């Protein structure tokens, strides 16, 4: 009886940890996308200047643009540091590295696409969506193969 309660609790906790691992991997993907957006904003002042000139005088906009670009340059390192922290934490809770990689990459693609369309008015072609989908599909297939291999190993034990 005690063994059943203990084993149920372990399974329940592993399910929670598994979900937590996927959330951490998804967060890592979001942070990677935000790091890329920060890099784009740090290296290109056109977007910042255009946004600034609608509300403030042009002379002041150049100074503001430089300060904002410095902040976004720092955000590159902050976002990437957070991405690696979240990703390595997700590896502790996910059942495989492939699972964490799939969640990370899929969220990175999705957030990058959404930010590109909304913030930078980019258009994403069908070719881009097909390519991103094939990459995620390939990662899912790798994850599925890894899961089957680990199940076969556990059956042998």
mmCIF file of C-alpha atoms in Angstrom:
data_model
loop_
_atom_site.group_PDB
_atom_site.id
_atom_site.type_symbol
_atom_site.label_atom_id
_atom_site.label_comp_id
_atom_site.label_asym_id
_atom_site.label_seq_id
_atom_site.Cartn_x
_atom_site.Cartn_y
_atom_site.Cartn_z
ATOM 1 C CA UNK A 1 0.000 0.000 0.000
ATOM 2 C CA UNK A 2 2.723 2.459 0.943
ATOM 3 C CA UNK A 3 4.653 1.529 -2.206
ATOM 4 C CA UNK A 4 1.591 2.306 -4.365
ATOM 5 C CA UNK A 5 1.114 5.729 -2.775
ATOM 6 C CA UNK A 6 4.837 6.457 -3.114
ATOM 7 C CA UNK A 7 4.990 5.354 -6.763
ATOM 8 C CA UNK A 8 1.844 7.368 -7.611
ATOM 9 C CA UNK A 9 3.389 10.455 -6.006
ATOM 10 C CA UNK A 10 6.623 9.958 -7.925
ATOM 11 C CA UNK A 11 4.717 9.623 -11.216
ATOM 12 C CA UNK A 12 2.600 12.655 -10.390
ATOM 13 C CA UNK A 13 5.658 14.707 -9.517
ATOM 14 C CA UNK A 14 7.495 13.617 -12.652
ATOM 15 C CA UNK A 15 4.495 14.785 -14.701
ATOM 16 C CA UNK A 16 4.657 18.182 -13.012
ATOM 17 C CA UNK A 17 8.401 18.358 -13.533
ATOM 18 C CA UNK A 18 7.967 17.334 -17.165
ATOM 19 C CA UNK A 19 5.468 20.163 -17.690
ATOM 20 C CA UNK A 20 7.809 22.542 -15.936
ATOM 21 C CA UNK A 21 10.624 21.447 -18.243
ATOM 22 C CA UNK A 22 8.524 22.176 -21.311
ATOM 23 C CA UNK A 23 7.582 25.605 -19.934
ATOM 24 C CA UNK A 24 11.228 26.390 -19.241
ATOM 25 C CA UNK A 25 12.188 25.301 -22.776
ATOM 26 C CA UNK A 26 9.385 27.441 -24.230
ATOM 27 C CA UNK A 27 10.598 30.382 -22.166
ATOM 28 C CA UNK A 28 14.105 29.811 -23.478
ATOM 29 C CA UNK A 29 12.792 29.975 -27.036
ATOM 30 C CA UNK A 30 10.984 33.223 -26.289
ATOM 31 C CA UNK A 31 14.120 34.730 -24.747
ATOM 32 C CA UNK A 32 16.174 33.669 -27.789
ATOM 33 C CA UNK A 33 13.688 35.443 -30.059
ATOM 34 C CA UNK A 34 13.769 38.566 -27.875
ATOM 35 C CA UNK A 35 17.572 38.483 -27.991
ATOM 36 C CA UNK A 36 17.389 38.478 -31.791
ATOM 37 C CA UNK A 37 14.920 41.366 -31.769
ATOM 38 C CA UNK A 38 17.221 43.279 -29.416
ATOM 39 C CA UNK A 39 20.129 42.702 -31.811
ATOM 40 C CA UNK A 40 18.093 43.990 -34.730
ATOM 41 C CA UNK A 41 17.094 47.113 -32.794
ATOM 42 C CA UNK A 42 20.631 47.665 -31.486
ATOM 43 C CA UNK A 43 22.245 47.541 -34.927
ATOM 44 C CA UNK A 44 19.660 49.484 -36.919
ATOM 45 C CA UNK A 45 18.550 52.958 -35.875
ATOM 46 C CA UNK A 46 15.936 53.500 -38.610
ATOM 47 C CA UNK A 47 13.099 51.949 -36.602
ATOM 48 C CA UNK A 48 13.985 53.911 -33.453
ATOM 49 C CA UNK A 49 14.421 57.220 -35.307
ATOM 50 C CA UNK A 50 11.150 56.806 -37.186
ATOM 51 C CA UNK A 51 9.289 56.049 -33.961
ATOM 52 C CA UNK A 52 10.912 58.959 -32.149
ATOM 53 C CA UNK A 53 10.350 61.605 -34.835
ATOM 54 C CA UNK A 54 6.577 61.247 -34.528
ATOM 55 C CA UNK A 55 6.637 62.478 -30.929
ATOM 56 C CA UNK A 56 9.880 64.420 -30.284
ATOM 57 C CA UNK A 57 12.063 66.950 -32.145
ATOM 58 C CA UNK A 58 14.528 65.482 -34.644
ATOM 59 C CA UNK A 59 17.643 66.845 -32.842
ATOM 60 C CA UNK A 60 16.743 65.108 -29.607
ATOM 61 C CA UNK A 61 15.852 61.889 -31.428
ATOM 62 C CA UNK A 62 19.452 61.200 -32.416
ATOM 63 C CA UNK A 63 20.596 61.302 -28.783
ATOM 64 C CA UNK A 64 17.644 59.191 -27.657
ATOM 65 C CA UNK A 65 18.344 56.725 -30.463
ATOM 66 C CA UNK A 66 21.916 56.213 -29.268
ATOM 67 C CA UNK A 67 20.794 55.605 -25.672
ATOM 68 C CA UNK A 68 18.046 53.207 -26.749
ATOM 69 C CA UNK A 69 20.474 51.304 -28.977
ATOM 70 C CA UNK A 70 22.899 50.915 -26.048
ATOM 71 C CA UNK A 71 20.050 49.522 -23.930
ATOM 72 C CA UNK A 72 19.104 47.059 -26.674
ATOM 73 C CA UNK A 73 22.767 46.062 -27.034
ATOM 74 C CA UNK A 74 22.803 45.188 -23.323
ATOM 75 C CA UNK A 75 19.484 43.335 -23.780
ATOM 76 C CA UNK A 76 21.168 41.013 -26.297
ATOM 77 C CA UNK A 77 23.373 39.623 -23.527
ATOM 78 C CA UNK A 78 20.635 39.638 -20.891
ATOM 79 C CA UNK A 79 18.179 37.756 -23.132
ATOM 80 C CA UNK A 80 20.800 35.246 -24.250
ATOM 81 C CA UNK A 81 21.942 34.676 -20.672
ATOM 82 C CA UNK A 82 18.347 34.075 -19.603
ATOM 83 C CA UNK A 83 17.783 31.817 -22.613
ATOM 84 C CA UNK A 84 20.735 29.582 -21.711
ATOM 85 C CA UNK A 85 19.715 29.526 -18.041
ATOM 86 C CA UNK A 86 16.139 28.510 -18.870
ATOM 87 C CA UNK A 87 17.272 25.966 -21.461
ATOM 88 C CA UNK A 88 19.747 24.231 -19.143
ATOM 89 C CA UNK A 89 17.107 24.146 -16.389
ATOM 90 C CA UNK A 90 14.617 22.646 -18.864
ATOM 91 C CA UNK A 91 17.091 19.863 -19.643
ATOM 92 C CA UNK A 92 16.866 18.758 -16.000
ATOM 93 C CA UNK A 93 13.099 18.249 -16.212
ATOM 94 C CA UNK A 94 12.446 17.121 -19.786
ATOM 95 C CA UNK A 95 12.604 13.448 -20.636
ATOM 96 C CA UNK A 96 15.178 14.074 -23.382
ATOM 97 C CA UNK A 97 17.315 16.822 -24.818
ATOM 98 C CA UNK A 98 15.386 16.515 -28.067
ATOM 99 C CA UNK A 99 12.140 17.357 -26.276
ATOM 100 C CA UNK A 100 13.623 20.542 -24.798
ATOM 101 C CA UNK A 101 15.124 21.453 -28.164
ATOM 102 C CA UNK A 102 11.793 21.027 -29.965
ATOM 103 C CA UNK A 103 9.963 23.291 -27.510
ATOM 104 C CA UNK A 104 12.776 25.843 -27.571
ATOM 105 C CA UNK A 105 13.092 25.987 -31.361
ATOM 106 C CA UNK A 106 9.356 26.015 -32.073
ATOM 107 C CA UNK A 107 8.783 28.919 -29.694
ATOM 108 C CA UNK A 108 11.793 30.772 -31.054
ATOM 109 C CA UNK A 109 10.430 30.512 -34.608
ATOM 110 C CA UNK A 110 6.906 31.468 -33.621
ATOM 111 C CA UNK A 111 7.848 34.498 -31.519
ATOM 112 C CA UNK A 112 10.400 35.665 -34.106
ATOM 113 C CA UNK A 113 7.757 35.462 -36.812
ATOM 114 C CA UNK A 114 5.125 37.290 -34.756
ATOM 115 C CA UNK A 115 7.489 40.072 -33.688
ATOM 116 C CA UNK A 116 8.771 40.441 -37.243
ATOM 117 C CA UNK A 117 5.258 40.851 -38.610
ATOM 118 C CA UNK A 118 3.918 43.087 -35.823
ATOM 119 C CA UNK A 119 6.930 45.247 -34.975
ATOM 120 C CA UNK A 120 8.928 45.379 -38.205
ATOM 121 C CA UNK A 121 6.068 44.968 -40.707
ATOM 122 C CA UNK A 122 7.843 42.014 -42.320
ATOM 123 C CA UNK A 123 6.016 39.644 -44.584
ATOM 124 C CA UNK A 124 6.655 35.948 -44.186
ATOM 125 C CA UNK A 125 6.403 33.917 -47.322
ATOM 126 C CA UNK A 126 4.940 30.477 -47.635
ATOM 127 C CA UNK A 127 8.503 29.288 -48.193
ATOM 128 C CA UNK A 128 9.537 30.607 -44.757
ATOM 129 C CA UNK A 129 6.592 28.888 -43.048
ATOM 130 C CA UNK A 130 7.319 25.640 -44.903
ATOM 131 C CA UNK A 131 10.988 25.760 -43.901
ATOM 132 C CA UNK A 132 10.226 26.512 -40.238
ATOM 133 C CA UNK A 133 7.603 23.753 -40.203
ATOM 134 C CA UNK A 134 10.033 21.226 -41.694
ATOM 135 C CA UNK A 135 12.661 22.075 -39.088
ATOM 136 C CA UNK A 136 10.179 21.631 -36.227
ATOM 137 C CA UNK A 137 8.834 18.440 -37.831
ATOM 138 C CA UNK A 138 12.368 17.065 -38.087
ATOM 139 C CA UNK A 139 12.991 17.837 -34.424
ATOM 140 C CA UNK A 140 9.725 16.128 -33.491
ATOM 141 C CA UNK A 141 10.755 13.025 -35.437
ATOM 142 C CA UNK A 142 14.102 12.965 -33.637
ATOM 143 C CA UNK A 143 12.297 13.290 -30.319
ATOM 144 C CA UNK A 144 9.920 10.469 -31.216
ATOM 145 C CA UNK A 145 12.834 8.191 -32.172
ATOM 146 C CA UNK A 146 14.618 9.027 -28.900
ATOM 147 C CA UNK A 147 11.469 8.255 -26.910
ATOM 148 C CA UNK A 148 11.068 4.841 -28.617
ATOM 149 C CA UNK A 149 14.723 4.010 -27.945
ATOM 150 C CA UNK A 150 14.401 4.884 -24.256
ATOM 151 C CA UNK A 151 11.185 2.843 -23.934
ATOM 152 C CA UNK A 152 12.927 -0.192 -25.468
ATOM 153 C CA UNK A 153 15.826 0.192 -23.023
ATOM 154 C CA UNK A 154 13.406 0.307 -20.074
ATOM 155 C CA UNK A 155 11.600 -2.815 -21.335
ATOM 156 C CA UNK A 156 14.873 -4.738 -21.410
ATOM 157 C CA UNK A 157 15.634 -3.753 -17.787
#
